[in-house]
Structure formats: structure tokens, C-alpha cells
mmCIF file of C-alpha atoms and ligand atoms in Angstrom:
data_model
loop_
_atom_site.group_PDB
_atom_site.id
_atom_site.type_symbol
_atom_site.label_atom_id
_atom_site.label_comp_id
_atom_site.label_asym_id
_atom_site.label_seq_id
_atom_site.Cartn_x
_atom_site.Cartn_y
_atom_site.Cartn_z
ATOM 1 C CA MET R 1 -16.036 -1.809 -17.858
ATOM 2 C CA ASN R 2 -12.913 -1.002 -19.713
ATOM 3 C CA ASN R 3 -13.172 3.055 -18.821
ATOM 4 C CA ILE R 4 -12.242 2.219 -15.454
ATOM 5 C CA THR R 5 -8.737 2.753 -14.430
ATOM 6 C CA PHE R 6 -6.445 3.131 -11.211
ATOM 7 C CA ASP R 7 -6.486 6.740 -11.156
ATOM 8 C CA LYS R 8 -10.359 7.443 -11.338
ATOM 9 C CA ILE R 9 -10.936 4.911 -8.092
ATOM 10 C CA HIS R 10 -7.106 6.262 -6.090
ATOM 11 C CA THR R 11 -7.914 9.720 -5.770
ATOM 12 C CA GLN R 12 -4.183 12.063 -5.860
ATOM 13 C CA THR R 13 -4.564 12.711 -1.866
ATOM 14 C CA LYS R 14 -4.869 8.164 -1.255
ATOM 15 C CA GLN R 15 -2.028 7.625 -3.520
ATOM 16 C CA LYS R 16 0.312 10.326 -1.701
ATOM 17 C CA LYS R 17 -1.241 9.853 1.366
ATOM 18 C CA LEU R 18 -1.499 5.870 1.659
ATOM 19 C CA MET R 19 2.335 4.871 2.527
ATOM 20 C CA ASP R 20 2.375 7.940 4.807
ATOM 21 C CA MET R 21 -0.440 6.058 6.975
ATOM 22 C CA MET R 22 -0.023 2.899 6.559
ATOM 23 C CA HIS R 23 3.306 3.221 7.983
ATOM 24 C CA LEU R 24 1.931 5.631 10.816
ATOM 25 C CA SER R 25 -0.469 3.024 11.671
ATOM 26 C CA ALA R 26 1.917 -0.236 11.434
ATOM 27 C CA LEU R 27 4.137 1.757 14.154
ATOM 28 C CA ALA R 28 1.229 1.417 16.244
ATOM 29 C CA CYS R 29 0.232 -2.384 15.749
ATOM 30 C CA HIS R 30 4.024 -3.401 16.875
ATOM 31 C CA GLN R 31 4.018 -1.341 19.729
ATOM 32 C CA ILE R 32 1.378 -4.079 20.980
ATOM 33 C CA TYR R 33 3.016 -7.804 21.542
ATOM 34 C CA ASN R 34 1.812 -10.131 19.024
ATOM 35 C CA THR R 35 0.571 -13.285 21.153
ATOM 36 C CA ASN R 36 0.184 -15.618 17.642
ATOM 37 C CA ASN R 37 2.282 -17.999 16.757
ATOM 38 C CA PRO R 38 4.171 -18.382 13.337
ATOM 39 C CA ALA R 39 1.622 -20.906 11.523
ATOM 40 C CA SER R 40 3.116 -24.480 10.243
ATOM 41 C CA ALA R 41 0.950 -24.893 7.703
ATOM 42 C CA CYS R 42 -1.078 -22.752 5.087
ATOM 43 C CA PRO R 43 -4.453 -21.209 5.726
ATOM 44 C CA ILE R 44 -5.663 -22.483 2.855
ATOM 45 C CA CYS R 45 -4.233 -25.728 1.398
ATOM 46 C CA GLN R 46 -2.469 -27.503 4.662
ATOM 47 C CA SER R 47 0.732 -27.627 2.884
ATOM 48 C CA THR R 48 3.959 -27.121 4.921
ATOM 49 C CA GLU R 49 5.374 -26.278 2.268
ATOM 50 C CA PHE R 50 5.346 -22.644 2.289
ATOM 51 C CA SER R 51 8.275 -20.229 2.590
ATOM 52 C CA PHE R 52 9.159 -16.584 2.843
ATOM 53 C CA TYR R 53 8.304 -13.985 0.500
ATOM 54 C CA VAL R 54 8.138 -10.164 1.168
ATOM 55 C CA GLU R 55 8.247 -8.104 4.390
ATOM 56 C CA LYS R 56 6.357 -4.591 4.548
ATOM 57 C CA PHE R 57 5.832 -2.683 7.108
ATOM 58 C CA GLY R 58 7.156 -5.237 9.296
ATOM 59 C CA PHE R 59 4.665 -7.958 8.768
ATOM 60 C CA ARG R 60 6.213 -10.564 7.196
ATOM 61 C CA LEU R 61 4.664 -12.108 4.386
ATOM 62 C CA ASP R 62 4.689 -16.083 3.321
ATOM 63 C CA LYS R 63 3.678 -17.492 0.003
ATOM 64 C CA CYS R 64 2.156 -21.913 0.159
ATOM 65 C CA HIS R 65 4.272 -23.751 -2.322
ATOM 66 C CA LYS R 66 1.237 -25.780 -3.122
ATOM 67 C CA CYS R 67 -1.542 -23.208 -3.114
ATOM 68 C CA GLN R 68 0.242 -20.361 -3.525
ATOM 69 C CA GLN R 69 -1.746 -18.432 -1.485
ATOM 70 C CA ILE R 70 0.222 -15.060 -0.009
ATOM 71 C CA PHE R 71 -0.356 -14.742 3.771
ATOM 72 C CA CYS R 72 0.923 -12.419 6.759
ATOM 73 C CA ASN R 73 2.971 -15.010 9.123
ATOM 74 C CA PRO R 74 2.580 -14.626 12.094
ATOM 75 C CA MET R 75 -0.899 -12.854 11.738
ATOM 76 C CA PRO R 76 -1.381 -10.345 13.625
ATOM 77 C CA ASN R 77 -3.355 -10.720 16.764
ATOM 78 C CA ARG R 78 -7.269 -8.808 17.400
ATOM 79 C CA GLU R 79 -6.026 -6.555 19.057
ATOM 80 C CA GLN R 80 -3.330 -5.299 17.232
ATOM 81 C CA LEU R 81 -6.444 -5.651 13.779
ATOM 82 C CA ASN R 82 -8.751 -3.099 16.463
ATOM 83 C CA CYS R 83 -5.904 -0.713 16.733
ATOM 84 C CA TYR R 84 -5.564 -0.919 12.797
ATOM 85 C CA TYR R 85 -8.317 -0.475 11.854
ATOM 86 C CA ASN R 86 -10.291 2.352 14.808
ATOM 87 C CA GLY R 87 -7.515 4.397 14.554
ATOM 88 C CA GLU R 88 -6.869 6.712 11.970
ATOM 89 C CA MET R 89 -6.440 4.874 9.384
ATOM 90 C CA GLY R 90 -9.900 3.886 9.876
ATOM 91 C CA GLU R 91 -11.246 7.802 9.065
ATOM 92 C CA PHE R 92 -8.804 8.147 5.781
ATOM 93 C CA GLU R 93 -10.449 4.784 4.224
ATOM 94 C CA ASN R 94 -13.735 6.515 4.652
ATOM 95 C CA GLN R 95 -12.751 10.113 3.560
ATOM 96 C CA PHE R 96 -11.019 7.731 0.273
ATOM 97 C CA PHE R 97 -13.802 6.812 -0.401
ATOM 98 C CA GLU R 98 -16.167 9.507 0.337
ATOM 99 C CA ASP R 99 -13.566 11.042 -2.495
ATOM 100 C CA SER R 100 -14.467 8.252 -4.947
ATOM 101 C CA PHE R 101 -17.651 7.761 -4.144
ATOM 102 C CA GLU R 102 -18.635 8.070 -7.863
ATOM 103 C CA ASN R 103 -16.256 7.046 -9.887
ATOM 104 C CA ARG R 104 -17.049 3.386 -7.925
ATOM 105 C CA ILE R 105 -20.082 2.776 -8.811
ATOM 106 C CA PRO R 106 -19.667 1.531 -12.299
ATOM 107 C CA ILE R 107 -17.649 -1.397 -10.346
ATOM 108 C CA PHE R 108 -20.543 -1.971 -8.504
ATOM 109 C CA ASP R 109 -23.233 -2.101 -11.731
ATOM 110 C CA TYR R 110 -21.973 -5.133 -13.345
ATOM 111 C CA ARG R 111 -21.496 -6.991 -9.615
ATOM 112 C CA ILE R 112 -24.882 -6.111 -9.388
ATOM 113 C CA LYS R 113 -25.772 -7.294 -12.843
ATOM 114 C CA ILE R 114 -23.997 -10.361 -11.998
ATOM 115 C CA ILE R 115 -25.904 -10.480 -8.563
ATOM 116 C CA GLN R 116 -29.333 -10.351 -10.681
ATOM 117 C CA GLN R 117 -28.302 -13.058 -12.898
ATOM 118 C CA TYR R 118 -28.996 -15.229 -10.096
ATOM 119 C CA LEU R 119 -31.190 -13.005 -7.402
ATOM 120 C CA ASP R 120 -34.355 -10.946 -7.846
ATOM 121 C CA ALA R 121 -35.174 -10.575 -4.459
ATOM 122 C CA GLY R 122 -35.170 -11.886 -1.189
ATOM 123 C CA ASN R 123 -32.574 -10.767 1.509
ATOM 124 C CA LEU R 124 -29.332 -9.525 1.094
ATOM 125 C CA LEU R 125 -26.848 -8.990 3.395
ATOM 126 C CA ASP R 126 -23.662 -6.726 2.888
ATOM 127 C CA ILE R 127 -20.808 -7.400 5.227
ATOM 128 C CA GLY R 128 -18.125 -4.788 5.248
ATOM 129 C CA SER R 129 -20.666 -2.190 3.653
ATOM 130 C CA ALA R 130 -18.100 0.752 4.698
ATOM 131 C CA ILE R 131 -20.116 4.094 3.410
ATOM 132 C CA GLY R 132 -22.609 2.508 1.637
ATOM 133 C CA ILE R 133 -21.054 3.105 -2.491
ATOM 134 C CA PHE R 134 -22.537 -0.524 -3.005
ATOM 135 C CA ILE R 135 -25.536 0.595 -1.703
ATOM 136 C CA GLU R 136 -26.231 3.335 -3.687
ATOM 137 C CA ALA R 137 -25.973 1.363 -6.791
ATOM 138 C CA LEU R 138 -28.337 -1.437 -5.458
ATOM 139 C CA ASN R 139 -30.490 1.520 -4.564
ATOM 140 C CA ARG R 140 -30.360 2.902 -8.237
ATOM 141 C CA ALA R 141 -30.568 -0.386 -9.948
ATOM 142 C CA ASN R 142 -33.799 -0.823 -8.558
ATOM 143 C CA THR R 143 -33.930 -4.008 -7.583
ATOM 144 C CA LYS R 144 -36.518 -6.167 -5.425
ATOM 145 C CA LEU R 145 -33.609 -6.791 -2.678
ATOM 146 C CA ASN R 146 -34.087 -6.352 0.913
ATOM 147 C CA ILE R 147 -31.138 -5.140 1.972
ATOM 148 C CA SER R 148 -29.120 -5.517 5.276
ATOM 149 C CA CYS R 149 -25.594 -4.091 6.263
ATOM 150 C CA CYS R 150 -23.136 -5.459 8.461
ATOM 151 C CA GLU R 151 -20.414 -3.130 9.298
ATOM 152 C CA PRO R 152 -17.546 -2.735 12.252
ATOM 153 C CA SER R 153 -16.878 0.851 11.837
ATOM 154 C CA GLU R 154 -18.915 2.992 13.752
ATOM 155 C CA ASP R 155 -17.505 6.660 11.976
ATOM 156 C CA ALA R 156 -18.829 3.911 8.457
ATOM 157 C CA CYS R 157 -22.148 3.328 10.011
ATOM 158 C CA GLU R 158 -22.765 6.908 11.180
ATOM 159 C CA ARG R 159 -22.855 7.472 6.940
ATOM 160 C CA LEU R 160 -24.181 4.636 6.201
ATOM 161 C CA ARG R 161 -27.421 5.596 8.804
ATOM 162 C CA LYS R 162 -27.573 9.191 7.069
ATOM 163 C CA ARG R 163 -27.416 8.174 3.449
ATOM 164 C CA PHE R 164 -29.526 5.156 4.058
ATOM 165 C CA PRO R 165 -32.059 5.559 6.429
ATOM 166 C CA LYS R 166 -34.130 2.874 5.316
ATOM 167 C CA VAL R 167 -31.502 -0.095 5.561
ATOM 168 C CA THR R 168 -31.343 -2.508 8.667
ATOM 169 C CA LEU R 169 -27.686 -1.977 10.111
ATOM 170 C CA PHE R 170 -25.922 -4.015 11.945
ATOM 171 C CA ASN R 171 -22.667 -1.926 13.643
ATOM 172 C CA ASP R 172 -20.934 -4.948 14.602
ATOM 173 C CA TRP R 173 -18.555 -8.006 13.209
ATOM 174 C CA MET R 174 -19.838 -10.686 11.357
ATOM 175 C CA GLN R 175 -18.908 -13.120 13.433
ATOM 176 C CA ASN R 176 -21.337 -11.512 16.121
ATOM 177 C CA LEU R 177 -24.525 -11.800 14.235
ATOM 178 C CA PRO R 178 -27.177 -13.706 15.501
ATOM 179 C CA ASN R 179 -26.533 -17.785 13.857
ATOM 180 C CA THR R 180 -29.779 -18.250 11.701
ATOM 181 C CA ALA R 181 -29.619 -19.008 8.384
ATOM 182 C CA GLN R 182 -31.417 -16.207 6.857
ATOM 183 C CA TYR R 183 -30.065 -14.790 3.788
ATOM 184 C CA ASP R 184 -30.809 -15.672 0.112
ATOM 185 C CA GLY R 185 -28.085 -13.811 -0.304
ATOM 186 C CA ILE R 186 -24.237 -12.516 1.143
ATOM 187 C CA SER R 187 -22.396 -10.155 -0.708
ATOM 188 C CA LEU R 188 -18.850 -9.350 0.361
ATOM 189 C CA TRP R 189 -16.953 -6.662 -1.970
ATOM 190 C CA ASP R 190 -12.821 -6.717 -1.044
ATOM 191 C CA THR R 191 -12.847 -7.758 2.481
ATOM 192 C CA LEU R 192 -11.386 -11.375 2.475
ATOM 193 C CA GLU R 193 -8.024 -10.480 1.901
ATOM 194 C CA HIS R 194 -8.685 -8.329 5.567
ATOM 195 C CA ILE R 195 -9.957 -11.552 7.374
ATOM 196 C CA ASP R 196 -7.640 -13.079 9.899
ATOM 197 C CA GLN R 197 -9.311 -16.284 10.683
ATOM 198 C CA ILE R 198 -10.429 -17.588 7.586
ATOM 199 C CA ASP R 199 -11.820 -20.932 8.370
ATOM 200 C CA THR R 200 -14.125 -19.314 11.397
ATOM 201 C CA PHE R 201 -15.104 -16.658 8.818
ATOM 202 C CA CYS R 202 -16.237 -18.810 6.063
ATOM 203 C CA THR R 203 -18.542 -21.160 8.885
ATOM 204 C CA LYS R 204 -19.917 -18.454 10.385
ATOM 205 C CA LEU R 205 -20.894 -17.108 6.630
ATOM 206 C CA PHE R 206 -22.151 -20.615 5.376
ATOM 207 C CA ASN R 207 -24.373 -20.834 8.423
ATOM 208 C CA LEU R 208 -25.852 -17.417 7.869
ATOM 209 C CA LEU R 209 -27.334 -18.627 4.382
ATOM 210 C CA LYS R 210 -30.443 -20.615 3.546
ATOM 211 C CA PRO R 211 -29.640 -23.381 1.934
ATOM 212 C CA GLY R 212 -29.339 -22.389 -1.926
ATOM 213 C CA GLY R 213 -28.395 -18.991 -0.757
ATOM 214 C CA TYR R 214 -25.912 -17.268 -2.731
ATOM 215 C CA TRP R 215 -22.313 -15.829 -1.731
ATOM 216 C CA PHE R 216 -21.239 -12.722 -4.297
ATOM 217 C CA PHE R 217 -17.277 -11.418 -3.325
ATOM 218 C CA SER R 218 -14.767 -10.012 -4.647
ATOM 219 C CA THR R 219 -10.893 -10.112 -3.580
ATOM 220 C CA PRO R 220 -7.520 -9.346 -5.579
ATOM 221 C CA ASN R 221 -5.925 -11.994 -7.632
ATOM 222 C CA THR R 222 -2.542 -12.721 -7.704
ATOM 223 C CA SER R 223 -1.807 -15.433 -10.281
ATOM 224 C CA SER R 224 -2.944 -12.293 -12.578
ATOM 225 C CA PHE R 225 -0.666 -10.035 -14.828
ATOM 226 C CA GLU R 226 -0.726 -6.964 -12.782
ATOM 227 C CA TRP R 227 0.545 -8.950 -9.701
ATOM 228 C CA GLU R 228 2.804 -10.971 -13.056
ATOM 229 C CA ILE R 229 4.420 -7.309 -13.958
ATOM 230 C CA ALA R 230 4.769 -5.809 -9.919
ATOM 231 C CA GLY R 231 5.215 -8.880 -8.123
ATOM 232 C CA LYS R 232 6.709 -7.707 -4.550
ATOM 233 C CA ASP R 233 5.993 -4.315 -5.681
ATOM 234 C CA HIS R 234 2.291 -4.565 -5.632
ATOM 235 C CA VAL R 235 0.281 -1.789 -3.762
ATOM 236 C CA GLN R 236 -2.287 -4.209 -2.233
ATOM 237 C CA LEU R 237 0.632 -5.773 -0.218
ATOM 238 C CA LEU R 238 -0.573 -4.045 2.615
ATOM 239 C CA PRO R 239 -0.602 -6.182 5.765
ATOM 240 C CA PRO R 240 -1.937 -5.596 8.464
ATOM 241 C CA GLY R 241 -4.729 -4.540 5.906
ATOM 242 C CA HIS R 242 -4.125 -7.073 3.356
ATOM 243 C CA ILE R 243 -3.209 -10.425 5.097
ATOM 244 C CA ASN R 244 -5.140 -13.433 3.481
ATOM 245 C CA LEU R 245 -4.357 -12.595 -0.606
ATOM 246 C CA PHE R 246 -5.804 -15.471 -2.711
ATOM 247 C CA ASN R 247 -5.723 -16.658 -6.300
ATOM 248 C CA PRO R 248 -9.004 -18.761 -8.488
ATOM 249 C CA ASN R 249 -6.813 -22.211 -7.340
ATOM 250 C CA SER R 250 -7.245 -20.746 -3.425
ATOM 251 C CA ILE R 251 -10.552 -20.057 -3.721
ATOM 252 C CA LYS R 252 -11.840 -23.291 -5.028
ATOM 253 C CA ILE R 253 -9.846 -25.397 -1.973
ATOM 254 C CA LEU R 254 -11.103 -22.272 0.366
ATOM 255 C CA LEU R 255 -14.842 -22.925 -1.183
ATOM 256 C CA ASN R 256 -14.387 -26.910 -1.280
ATOM 257 C CA LYS R 257 -13.554 -27.212 2.296
ATOM 258 C CA HIS R 258 -16.117 -25.116 3.694
ATOM 259 C CA ASP R 259 -18.785 -27.476 1.156
ATOM 260 C CA PHE R 260 -19.640 -24.570 -0.871
ATOM 261 C CA GLU R 261 -20.066 -25.176 -4.611
ATOM 262 C CA LEU R 262 -18.474 -22.409 -6.877
ATOM 263 C CA ILE R 263 -20.506 -21.292 -9.714
ATOM 264 C CA GLU R 264 -18.321 -19.111 -11.094
ATOM 265 C CA ILE R 265 -14.988 -16.742 -11.444
ATOM 266 C CA LEU R 266 -15.115 -13.942 -13.193
ATOM 267 C CA THR R 267 -12.013 -11.002 -13.880
ATOM 268 C CA PRO R 268 -13.940 -8.176 -15.180
ATOM 269 C CA ASN R 269 -11.603 -5.549 -15.003
ATOM 270 C CA GLY R 270 -8.271 -5.810 -17.085
ATOM 271 C CA SER R 271 -8.710 -1.853 -17.499
ATOM 272 C CA LEU R 272 -7.236 -1.361 -13.955
ATOM 273 C CA ASP R 273 -4.376 -3.730 -14.421
ATOM 274 C CA VAL R 274 -3.256 -2.207 -17.502
ATOM 275 C CA SER R 275 -4.024 1.129 -16.172
ATOM 276 C CA TYR R 276 -2.025 0.616 -13.185
ATOM 277 C CA ILE R 277 0.546 -1.036 -14.639
ATOM 278 C CA GLU R 278 1.134 1.815 -17.661
ATOM 279 C CA LYS R 279 2.153 4.137 -14.439
ATOM 280 C CA LEU R 280 4.115 1.108 -13.080
ATOM 281 C CA LEU R 281 6.859 1.664 -16.317
ATOM 282 C CA ALA R 282 5.751 5.008 -17.010
ATOM 283 C CA LYS R 283 7.433 5.331 -12.845
ATOM 284 C CA SER R 284 10.348 2.857 -13.109
ATOM 285 C CA THR R 285 12.343 0.919 -16.095
ATOM 286 C CA LYS R 286 13.097 -1.650 -13.371
ATOM 287 C CA TYR R 287 10.142 -3.749 -14.831
ATOM 288 C CA ASP R 288 12.053 -2.875 -18.784
ATOM 289 C CA VAL R 289 13.341 -5.802 -18.749
ATOM 290 C CA ASN R 290 12.110 -8.815 -20.543
ATOM 291 C CA ILE R 291 7.971 -7.796 -21.058
ATOM 292 C CA GLY R 292 8.367 -4.539 -19.738
ATOM 293 C CA ALA R 293 9.601 -2.334 -22.403
ATOM 294 C CA PHE R 294 7.323 -4.462 -25.247
ATOM 295 C CA LEU R 295 4.325 -3.156 -23.323
ATOM 296 C CA LYS R 296 5.205 0.296 -22.679
ATOM 297 C CA GLU R 297 5.403 0.428 -26.490
ATOM 298 C CA LYS R 298 2.459 -1.746 -27.491
ATOM 299 C CA PHE R 299 0.248 0.500 -24.859
ATOM 300 C CA LYS R 300 0.416 3.339 -26.864
ATOM 301 C CA ASP R 301 -1.404 2.138 -29.313
ATOM 302 C CA ALA R 302 -5.120 1.860 -28.284
ATOM 303 C CA GLU R 303 -6.251 -1.706 -30.372
ATOM 304 C CA PHE R 304 -3.404 -3.145 -28.781
ATOM 305 C CA LYS R 305 -4.797 -2.193 -25.059
ATOM 306 C CA ASP R 306 -7.916 -2.213 -25.763
ATOM 307 C CA GLY R 307 -7.413 -6.316 -27.167
ATOM 308 C CA PHE R 308 -4.715 -6.825 -24.086
ATOM 309 C CA ILE R 309 -8.624 -5.774 -21.882
ATOM 310 C CA GLN R 310 -10.375 -7.890 -23.378
ATOM 311 C CA LEU R 311 -7.987 -10.807 -23.430
ATOM 312 C CA ILE R 312 -7.071 -10.498 -19.724
ATOM 313 C CA SER R 313 -10.386 -9.598 -18.153
ATOM 314 C CA GLN R 314 -12.390 -13.024 -20.180
ATOM 315 C CA THR R 315 -9.562 -15.560 -19.351
ATOM 316 C CA LYS R 316 -9.133 -14.425 -15.672
ATOM 317 C CA ASN R 317 -5.851 -12.911 -15.417
ATOM 318 C CA ALA R 318 -6.907 -9.863 -14.560
ATOM 319 C CA GLY R 319 -5.941 -8.367 -10.449
ATOM 320 C CA ASN R 320 -9.448 -8.688 -9.129
ATOM 321 C CA MET R 321 -11.983 -11.803 -8.663
ATOM 322 C CA LEU R 322 -15.662 -12.013 -8.555
ATOM 323 C CA VAL R 323 -17.039 -14.711 -7.398
ATOM 324 C CA VAL R 324 -19.913 -16.619 -6.898
ATOM 325 C CA ALA R 325 -20.477 -19.535 -4.865
ATOM 326 C CA ARG R 326 -23.515 -21.431 -3.129
ATOM 327 C CA LYS R 327 -24.539 -23.528 -0.236
ATOM 328 C CA PRO R 328 -26.463 -26.553 -1.536
ATOM 329 C CA LYS R 329 -30.030 -27.237 -1.244
HETATM 330 ZN ZN1 ZN L 401 -1.681 -23.468 0.501
#
């Protein structure tokens, strides 16, 4: 797991073009009037104590003082979100996933290993399948799971159909799926941070699961090493794409609110944190104050670096969470 690095999964083309694309896409979204009012409470814990955190691409992000959730405020409305996902950004993302397809497989291998600890057969619904890197990893792992995919992007669905003709495919938003509790498991990889109406989303997801069914998901962890160093410069602050950024505490509150049982939170990819922070430290001296200069030097020592990666991975301090939750029996 420790050889997954930032450069391997973010191709050079993506790193160069992402910011230009974001600016263009955000500009298009701002042409549409946002009919949403600013929130008067944190979308996760309902606390009224929150304040301005940072502005990115013309969108304001607030941070809750109580659960530390970072959220877009006001949330972009549906028309703006449709504009963002159906514009050039969608195809850009799909192409970028094609380019980093093989390098991303190991991330999913680990996730599949965790899924198999809880579920070895039955119906698994993958929400937000994109171009199907997870589906490919599942096929290679020869699981007995019966897989369905839910993916709103037409471009992605075309690629999915070609690659996996046997998989059941819903080219739609998850909210539009029939309301039957038919899945033994639902997977949702790096998607929760994109969701605007988080409570509606969780209720729907709960209803799709059979009693005792599992929800496996991943999302950025803002209470982590890489966020501690990068702060407001973090590359994942990407509204209107990323509009809800979690930490282990806000995840617990969200699951509890929706009657899910939290089984475990893991942060397996500490090597991503270290490779990202190394890049950041090499690019600018602004992080040298305090710990930046120290780390820049210490990361040259392979033993320190490996030990550090192990430490943040095992103590839930790495920047991506893998969460296992369950609908009660
Ligand atoms: Zn809160």
C-alpha cells in the first residue's frame, strides 16, 4: 500500500490542467443564479457556531466550530451542479481516470480486501462508478458479488457498457433508483464530498440496503497530516465539486443521525499524504516555519519516511478515510 503516491494517481496532465478547468467550470456555474439561501446551521451537527473558512473559485466554504465539517455555504443549486458535471469537467475527469487506470487499481485492491471481510456474496451496488476502475479490480479479485452500477454521467456509462457488458447499469442519479431494500452492500468511493443534500442522500442509501447490509465508503479526512500542513491551500478544496468535507468526528455524527452503526474508520494511504506534502514543501518555503523544514529534511531518510507513513496510516491520521457502516438487522 505504501507505494501509492500523489504523482502516480494524479497524472501530470491533470495536475497542469485541473486549475484551469476548475476556473472555467466555476465561471460557467456562476452564470447561473444560485437560488439557495445560506445555511443557518452546520449540515452535519446542526450547530449554529460556524464561520468563514476560505473562498475557492468564487464559492464560500465555512467550517463548523463544533464538528469541524467544512461545507459550501450557500450550497450550489442543482442547476449549477448539473452545469458543472455535464460540462467539460465531466469528460476531463473521465479521461484523467482512463490515464491513471492501472495506478489506481491498488487503492481498490485494499478496499476489496476490507469488503471481503464483511461480505463474500450477494448484491453490491456501486454508486458513482465513473469509468469502472473499482469494477475492474472486483473482476480481477474473482469475488462472488453480484454487481450493479449507478452512474449519472452518460459519457462514463458508455465506457462502462463497453468495458463490462454483463454488469447491471443504472444511468441515473441514486435518488431516482426504486425504493426497495435489495442490496447486501453499497460502495461509494470518493463521492460523499460531492453531495449537496447529505441527509436526503443518506436516507435514500439506508432505504436501498437490506437490514444488516453494509455501506463501504471513502472520503477525504480533513483531520489528517496532509490537511494539517496544507490547510487552506489543500488541493481537495474544490467547490462546486467538493462541497462537504468530513473528518472522523463528523462521520460519526452523520452515521448516528441516520441510524447506521459505525463498524470502523481506516486511513490506509499515508503514502499519499507524504508524497503530496513532499511536493508542497519542495514547491514553496511558506510551510517551512515550524514543522515544514524539519520534515523536508527528515523525509530524505527512508526509514523515517516509511515509519512516518505507517504511523499516520495506523492512527487514522492519513488524508483519506475508508469507512465501514451497517444498517442494523
Ligand atoms: Zn457541525
